[in-house]
Amino acid sequence: FKPNEFRNIDNSLDSFLLVCGDKVLDSYTSEDINLFRDALITKSNINKNIKMNYIKIIFKYGFKKFNLKNNNFIKNFSKPRKKNKSTNYLFSDSEIKNITEYCTKQSNIESFIVAMIINTGCNLSEILGLAVNDIYIDNFQSFVFIRTNERRTIKNIHKVRSIPLTGISLWGGKKIASLLQKNNGFLMDYKITNIENSINKIIKMFSSLGSLRSFKNRLISKLKEVQCPEEIILELVGRSKKNSLYNRQISLDEKKSWLEQLTYINH
């Protein structure tokens, strides 16, 4: 090794495990490579001396030592990641999985909010404007109610809605409900800019192009994949059509049945 090279290789491994998780050697895929490459691009919590080549050295050694064959995986380290310039960036399954796992290991409001957003499509201001009576937790049916309360007014009637809490969002909802109980019944005392900056740091740990808006894009895309009716998707994300011919009330059970079809909610 060159001077300090081994230290950089060791630090690179620590950073790779932080981003991609500690797994069986030959279970890593090209998605893990892309996740780590994105983390290097954003340089969030990643040392400037860390390089993709150091991780390649580690994996080449590991595959050789344990007689594993994965030449295509090794070659992927040399392939540049194509940047997605679209504003409609969608989190990959691996990104959602890693964000979810990260959130469940933390104990702060940012992680609770991210967890709640993943399966609800709510935006940050909607969650920070919640009152203690806007989250209902029950063994049978838990949901969040986005509505006007003592601290905030929702002028757009289509933004007023109820959303079932499922999967990771149920976990986040329970945590936020507990915070509301302890915080005079409201979350609005938290500064939205500080919270948003902290959440963006979490997102940048696992994605170079993802943003808070990407969670809603992901939810809409996944609901389309399971052929969820358009009116239900629009109702869930607060975009109901103003000139709809039918003013049908969509029940919580109906919304929940579609949300529970999304395979990623339990990641």
PDB file of N, CA, C and O in Angstrom, residues 153-200:
ATOM      1  N   THR A 153     -54.659  26.912   8.821  1.00  0.00           N
ATOM      2  CA  THR A 153     -55.864  26.897   7.993  1.00  0.00           C
ATOM      3  C   THR A 153     -55.525  26.324   6.627  1.00  0.00           C
ATOM      4  O   THR A 153     -54.541  26.730   6.012  1.00  0.00           O
ATOM      5  N   ILE A 154     -56.311  25.379   6.171  1.00  0.00           N
ATOM      6  CA  ILE A 154     -56.136  24.817   4.839  1.00  0.00           C
ATOM      7  C   ILE A 154     -57.226  25.382   3.943  1.00  0.00           C
ATOM      8  O   ILE A 154     -58.414  25.080   4.109  1.00  0.00           O
ATOM      9  N   LYS A 155     -56.833  26.230   3.005  1.00  0.00           N
ATOM     10  CA  LYS A 155     -57.785  26.936   2.158  1.00  0.00           C
ATOM     11  C   LYS A 155     -58.280  26.080   0.993  1.00  0.00           C
ATOM     12  O   LYS A 155     -59.401  26.221   0.539  1.00  0.00           O
ATOM     13  N   ASN A 156     -57.419  25.210   0.492  1.00  0.00           N
ATOM     14  CA  ASN A 156     -57.788  24.346  -0.633  1.00  0.00           C
ATOM     15  C   ASN A 156     -58.558  23.138  -0.113  1.00  0.00           C
ATOM     16  O   ASN A 156     -58.007  22.275   0.569  1.00  0.00           O
ATOM     17  N   ILE A 157     -59.832  23.054  -0.444  1.00  0.00           N
ATOM     18  CA  ILE A 157     -60.684  21.993   0.075  1.00  0.00           C
ATOM     19  C   ILE A 157     -60.194  20.608  -0.318  1.00  0.00           C
ATOM     20  O   ILE A 157     -60.418  19.619   0.391  1.00  0.00           O
ATOM     21  N   HIS A 158     -59.495  20.503  -1.455  1.00  0.00           N
ATOM     22  CA  HIS A 158     -59.026  19.201  -1.924  1.00  0.00           C
ATOM     23  C   HIS A 158     -57.806  18.709  -1.140  1.00  0.00           C
ATOM     24  O   HIS A 158     -57.447  17.531  -1.234  1.00  0.00           O
ATOM     25  N   LYS A 159     -57.184  19.608  -0.381  1.00  0.00           N
ATOM     26  CA  LYS A 159     -56.067  19.207   0.472  1.00  0.00           C
ATOM     27  C   LYS A 159     -56.561  18.595   1.787  1.00  0.00           C
ATOM     28  O   LYS A 159     -55.800  17.943   2.501  1.00  0.00           O
ATOM     29  N   VAL A 160     -57.821  18.854   2.111  1.00  0.00           N
ATOM     30  CA  VAL A 160     -58.405  18.283   3.337  1.00  0.00           C
ATOM     31  C   VAL A 160     -58.743  16.827   3.052  1.00  0.00           C
ATOM     32  O   VAL A 160     -59.547  16.516   2.177  1.00  0.00           O
ATOM     33  N   ARG A 161     -58.119  15.911   3.793  1.00  0.00           N
ATOM     34  CA  ARG A 161     -58.304  14.489   3.501  1.00  0.00           C
ATOM     35  C   ARG A 161     -57.857  13.625   4.672  1.00  0.00           C
ATOM     36  O   ARG A 161     -57.125  14.100   5.555  1.00  0.00           O
ATOM     37  N   SER A 162     -58.258  12.389   4.659  1.00  0.00           N
ATOM     38  CA  SER A 162     -57.803  11.406   5.648  1.00  0.00           C
ATOM     39  C   SER A 162     -57.001  10.339   4.922  1.00  0.00           C
ATOM     40  O   SER A 162     -57.376   9.906   3.828  1.00  0.00           O
ATOM     41  N   ILE A 163     -55.869   9.931   5.513  1.00  0.00           N
ATOM     42  CA  ILE A 163     -54.979   8.963   4.876  1.00  0.00           C
ATOM     43  C   ILE A 163     -54.664   7.838   5.861  1.00  0.00           C
ATOM     44  O   ILE A 163     -54.161   8.095   6.961  1.00  0.00           O
ATOM     45  N   PRO A 164     -54.937   6.586   5.494  1.00  0.00           N
ATOM     46  CA  PRO A 164     -54.590   5.460   6.377  1.00  0.00           C
ATOM     47  C   PRO A 164     -53.090   5.393   6.619  1.00  0.00           C
ATOM     48  O   PRO A 164     -52.293   5.716   5.725  1.00  0.00           O
ATOM     49  N   LEU A 165     -52.701   5.005   7.795  1.00  0.00           N
ATOM     50  CA  LEU A 165     -51.289   4.824   8.123  1.00  0.00           C
ATOM     51  C   LEU A 165     -50.960   3.342   8.002  1.00  0.00           C
ATOM     52  O   LEU A 165     -51.527   2.507   8.701  1.00  0.00           O
ATOM     53  N   THR A 166     -50.042   3.025   7.091  1.00  0.00           N
ATOM     54  CA  THR A 166     -49.662   1.635   6.857  1.00  0.00           C
ATOM     55  C   THR A 166     -48.149   1.503   6.850  1.00  0.00           C
ATOM     56  O   THR A 166     -47.424   2.460   6.562  1.00  0.00           O
ATOM     57  N   GLY A 167     -47.654   0.307   7.131  1.00  0.00           N
ATOM     58  CA  GLY A 167     -46.216   0.038   7.056  1.00  0.00           C
ATOM     59  C   GLY A 167     -45.384   0.998   7.888  1.00  0.00           C
ATOM     60  O   GLY A 167     -45.701   1.305   9.037  1.00  0.00           O
ATOM     61  N   ILE A 168     -44.317   1.507   7.297  1.00  0.00           N
ATOM     62  CA  ILE A 168     -43.401   2.402   7.995  1.00  0.00           C
ATOM     63  C   ILE A 168     -44.089   3.689   8.415  1.00  0.00           C
ATOM     64  O   ILE A 168     -43.727   4.310   9.424  1.00  0.00           O
ATOM     65  N   SER A 169     -45.122   4.120   7.679  1.00  0.00           N
ATOM     66  CA  SER A 169     -45.825   5.359   8.040  1.00  0.00           C
ATOM     67  C   SER A 169     -46.657   5.184   9.310  1.00  0.00           C
ATOM     68  O   SER A 169     -46.902   6.154  10.025  1.00  0.00           O
ATOM     69  N   LEU A 170     -47.072   3.972   9.581  1.00  0.00           N
ATOM     70  CA  LEU A 170     -47.769   3.711  10.847  1.00  0.00           C
ATOM     71  C   LEU A 170     -46.793   3.853  12.010  1.00  0.00           C
ATOM     72  O   LEU A 170     -47.117   4.440  13.043  1.00  0.00           O
ATOM     73  N   TRP A 171     -45.587   3.345  11.814  1.00  0.00           N
ATOM     74  CA  TRP A 171     -44.539   3.490  12.838  1.00  0.00           C
ATOM     75  C   TRP A 171     -44.256   4.966  13.081  1.00  0.00           C
ATOM     76  O   TRP A 171     -44.212   5.433  14.220  1.00  0.00           O
ATOM     77  N   GLY A 172     -44.072   5.729  11.983  1.00  0.00           N
ATOM     78  CA  GLY A 172     -43.800   7.158  12.113  1.00  0.00           C
ATOM     79  C   GLY A 172     -44.964   7.899  12.742  1.00  0.00           C
ATOM     80  O   GLY A 172     -44.770   8.814  13.548  1.00  0.00           O
ATOM     81  N   GLY A 173     -46.184   7.511  12.372  1.00  0.00           N
ATOM     82  CA  GLY A 173     -47.374   8.155  12.925  1.00  0.00           C
ATOM     83  C   GLY A 173     -47.484   7.963  14.426  1.00  0.00           C
ATOM     84  O   GLY A 173     -47.859   8.890  15.159  1.00  0.00           O
ATOM     85  N   LYS A 174     -47.156   6.777  14.896  1.00  0.00           N
ATOM     86  CA  LYS A 174     -47.189   6.501  16.338  1.00  0.00           C
ATOM     87  C   LYS A 174     -46.175   7.378  17.077  1.00  0.00           C
ATOM     88  O   LYS A 174     -46.463   7.905  18.158  1.00  0.00           O
ATOM     89  N   LYS A 175     -44.987   7.526  16.484  1.00  0.00           N
ATOM     90  CA  LYS A 175     -43.947   8.342  17.113  1.00  0.00           C
ATOM     91  C   LYS A 175     -44.358   9.814  17.167  1.00  0.00           C
ATOM     92  O   LYS A 175     -44.157  10.496  18.185  1.00  0.00           O
ATOM     93  N   ILE A 176     -44.943  10.297  16.067  1.00  0.00           N
ATOM     94  CA  ILE A 176     -45.358  11.698  16.030  1.00  0.00           C
ATOM     95  C   ILE A 176     -46.535  11.933  16.963  1.00  0.00           C
ATOM     96  O   ILE A 176     -46.620  12.975  17.626  1.00  0.00           O
ATOM     97  N   ALA A 177     -47.447  10.968  17.049  1.00  0.00           N
ATOM     98  CA  ALA A 177     -48.579  11.083  17.974  1.00  0.00           C
ATOM     99  C   ALA A 177     -48.084  11.219  19.406  1.00  0.00           C
ATOM    100  O   ALA A 177     -48.621  12.003  20.202  1.00  0.00           O
ATOM    101  N   SER A 178     -47.043  10.462  19.728  1.00  0.00           N
ATOM    102  CA  SER A 178     -46.453  10.540  21.066  1.00  0.00           C
ATOM    103  C   SER A 178     -45.820  11.913  21.303  1.00  0.00           C
ATOM    104  O   SER A 178     -45.954  12.489  22.398  1.00  0.00           O
ATOM    105  N   LEU A 179     -45.146  12.458  20.273  1.00  0.00           N
ATOM    106  CA  LEU A 179     -44.565  13.795  20.388  1.00  0.00           C
ATOM    107  C   LEU A 179     -45.640  14.852  20.605  1.00  0.00           C
ATOM    108  O   LEU A 179     -45.467  15.784  21.390  1.00  0.00           O
ATOM    109  N   LEU A 180     -46.744  14.721  19.888  1.00  0.00           N
ATOM    110  CA  LEU A 180     -47.841  15.682  20.017  1.00  0.00           C
ATOM    111  C   LEU A 180     -48.397  15.696  21.434  1.00  0.00           C
ATOM    112  O   LEU A 180     -48.766  16.745  21.964  1.00  0.00           O
ATOM    113  N   GLN A 181     -48.469  14.536  22.036  1.00  0.00           N
ATOM    114  CA  GLN A 181     -48.962  14.440  23.408  1.00  0.00           C
ATOM    115  C   GLN A 181     -48.060  15.205  24.377  1.00  0.00           C
ATOM    116  O   GLN A 181     -48.520  15.789  25.348  1.00  0.00           O
ATOM    117  N   LYS A 182     -46.757  15.216  24.071  1.00  0.00           N
ATOM    118  CA  LYS A 182     -45.792  15.851  24.963  1.00  0.00           C
ATOM    119  C   LYS A 182     -45.532  17.314  24.625  1.00  0.00           C
ATOM    120  O   LYS A 182     -44.901  18.025  25.398  1.00  0.00           O
ATOM    121  N   ASN A 183     -46.001  17.766  23.449  1.00  0.00           N
ATOM    122  CA  ASN A 183     -45.617  19.084  22.949  1.00  0.00           C
ATOM    123  C   ASN A 183     -46.817  20.024  22.841  1.00  0.00           C
ATOM    124  O   ASN A 183     -46.996  20.691  21.827  1.00  0.00           O
ATOM    125  N   ASN A 184     -47.625  20.061  23.865  1.00  0.00           N
ATOM    126  CA  ASN A 184     -48.791  20.944  23.903  1.00  0.00           C
ATOM    127  C   ASN A 184     -49.760  20.720  22.746  1.00  0.00           C
ATOM    128  O   ASN A 184     -50.500  21.608  22.342  1.00  0.00           O
ATOM    129  N   GLY A 185     -49.726  19.516  22.170  1.00  0.00           N
ATOM    130  CA  GLY A 185     -50.695  19.159  21.148  1.00  0.00           C
ATOM    131  C   GLY A 185     -50.375  19.616  19.747  1.00  0.00           C
ATOM    132  O   GLY A 185     -51.150  19.379  18.812  1.00  0.00           O
ATOM    133  N   PHE A 186     -49.211  20.274  19.525  1.00  0.00           N
ATOM    134  CA  PHE A 186     -48.867  20.766  18.188  1.00  0.00           C
ATOM    135  C   PHE A 186     -47.385  20.551  17.886  1.00  0.00           C
ATOM    136  O   PHE A 186     -46.565  20.442  18.794  1.00  0.00           O
ATOM    137  N   LEU A 187     -47.056  20.504  16.579  1.00  0.00           N
ATOM    138  CA  LEU A 187     -45.662  20.390  16.153  1.00  0.00           C
ATOM    139  C   LEU A 187     -45.124  21.689  15.570  1.00  0.00           C
ATOM    140  O   LEU A 187     -43.962  21.783  15.237  1.00  0.00           O
ATOM    141  N   MET A 188     -45.975  22.692  15.420  1.00  0.00           N
ATOM    142  CA  MET A 188     -45.583  23.890  14.687  1.00  0.00           C
ATOM    143  C   MET A 188     -44.503  24.721  15.360  1.00  0.00           C
ATOM    144  O   MET A 188     -44.003  25.688  14.791  1.00  0.00           O
ATOM    145  N   ASP A 189     -44.123  24.365  16.593  1.00  0.00           N
ATOM    146  CA  ASP A 189     -43.043  25.087  17.265  1.00  0.00           C
ATOM    147  C   ASP A 189     -41.690  24.778  16.629  1.00  0.00           C
ATOM    148  O   ASP A 189     -40.720  25.508  16.809  1.00  0.00           O
ATOM    149  N   TYR A 190     -41.632  23.656  15.883  1.00  0.00           N
ATOM    150  CA  TYR A 190     -40.395  23.320  15.178  1.00  0.00           C
ATOM    151  C   TYR A 190     -40.262  24.210  13.944  1.00  0.00           C
ATOM    152  O   TYR A 190     -41.227  24.454  13.234  1.00  0.00           O
ATOM    153  N   LYS A 191     -39.055  24.716  13.690  1.00  0.00           N
ATOM    154  CA  LYS A 191     -38.831  25.568  12.522  1.00  0.00           C
ATOM    155  C   LYS A 191     -38.748  24.708  11.265  1.00  0.00           C
ATOM    156  O   LYS A 191     -37.906  23.821  11.170  1.00  0.00           O
ATOM    157  N   ILE A 192     -39.613  25.003  10.295  1.00  0.00           N
ATOM    158  CA  ILE A 192     -39.713  24.167   9.097  1.00  0.00           C
ATOM    159  C   ILE A 192     -38.407  24.135   8.306  1.00  0.00           C
ATOM    160  O   ILE A 192     -38.031  23.093   7.759  1.00  0.00           O
ATOM    161  N   THR A 193     -37.677  25.262   8.255  1.00  0.00           N
ATOM    162  CA  THR A 193     -36.431  25.311   7.492  1.00  0.00           C
ATOM    163  C   THR A 193     -35.380  24.388   8.091  1.00  0.00           C
ATOM    164  O   THR A 193     -34.694  23.651   7.374  1.00  0.00           O
ATOM    165  N   ASN A 194     -35.260  24.405   9.417  1.00  0.00           N
ATOM    166  CA  ASN A 194     -34.288  23.540  10.086  1.00  0.00           C
ATOM    167  C   ASN A 194     -34.631  22.071   9.885  1.00  0.00           C
ATOM    168  O   ASN A 194     -33.747  21.234   9.628  1.00  0.00           O
ATOM    169  N   ILE A 195     -35.915  21.752   9.999  1.00  0.00           N
ATOM    170  CA  ILE A 195     -36.360  20.373   9.818  1.00  0.00           C
ATOM    171  C   ILE A 195     -36.095  19.924   8.383  1.00  0.00           C
ATOM    172  O   ILE A 195     -35.603  18.819   8.138  1.00  0.00           O
ATOM    173  N   GLU A 196     -36.422  20.783   7.423  1.00  0.00           N
ATOM    174  CA  GLU A 196     -36.239  20.429   6.015  1.00  0.00           C
ATOM    175  C   GLU A 196     -34.767  20.201   5.693  1.00  0.00           C
ATOM    176  O   GLU A 196     -34.418  19.258   4.965  1.00  0.00           O
ATOM    177  N   ASN A 197     -33.888  21.039   6.230  1.00  0.00           N
ATOM    178  CA  ASN A 197     -32.450  20.862   5.992  1.00  0.00           C
ATOM    179  C   ASN A 197     -31.960  19.534   6.561  1.00  0.00           C
ATOM    180  O   ASN A 197     -31.150  18.833   5.937  1.00  0.00           O
ATOM    181  N   SER A 198     -32.451  19.190   7.740  1.00  0.00           N
ATOM    182  CA  SER A 198     -32.045  17.926   8.366  1.00  0.00           C
ATOM    183  C   SER A 198     -32.555  16.728   7.571  1.00  0.00           C
ATOM    184  O   SER A 198     -31.849  15.732   7.396  1.00  0.00           O
ATOM    185  N   ILE A 199     -33.795  16.831   7.067  1.00  0.00           N
ATOM    186  CA  ILE A 199     -34.362  15.741   6.271  1.00  0.00           C
ATOM    187  C   ILE A 199     -33.608  15.597   4.950  1.00  0.00           C
ATOM    188  O   ILE A 199     -33.345  14.471   4.494  1.00  0.00           O
ATOM    189  N   ASN A 200     -33.235  16.715   4.342  1.00  0.00           N
ATOM    190  CA  ASN A 200     -32.479  16.657   3.094  1.00  0.00           C
ATOM    191  C   ASN A 200     -31.133  15.964   3.282  1.00  0.00           C
ATOM    192  O   ASN A 200     -30.638  15.276   2.378  1.00  0.00           O
TER     193      ASN A 200
END
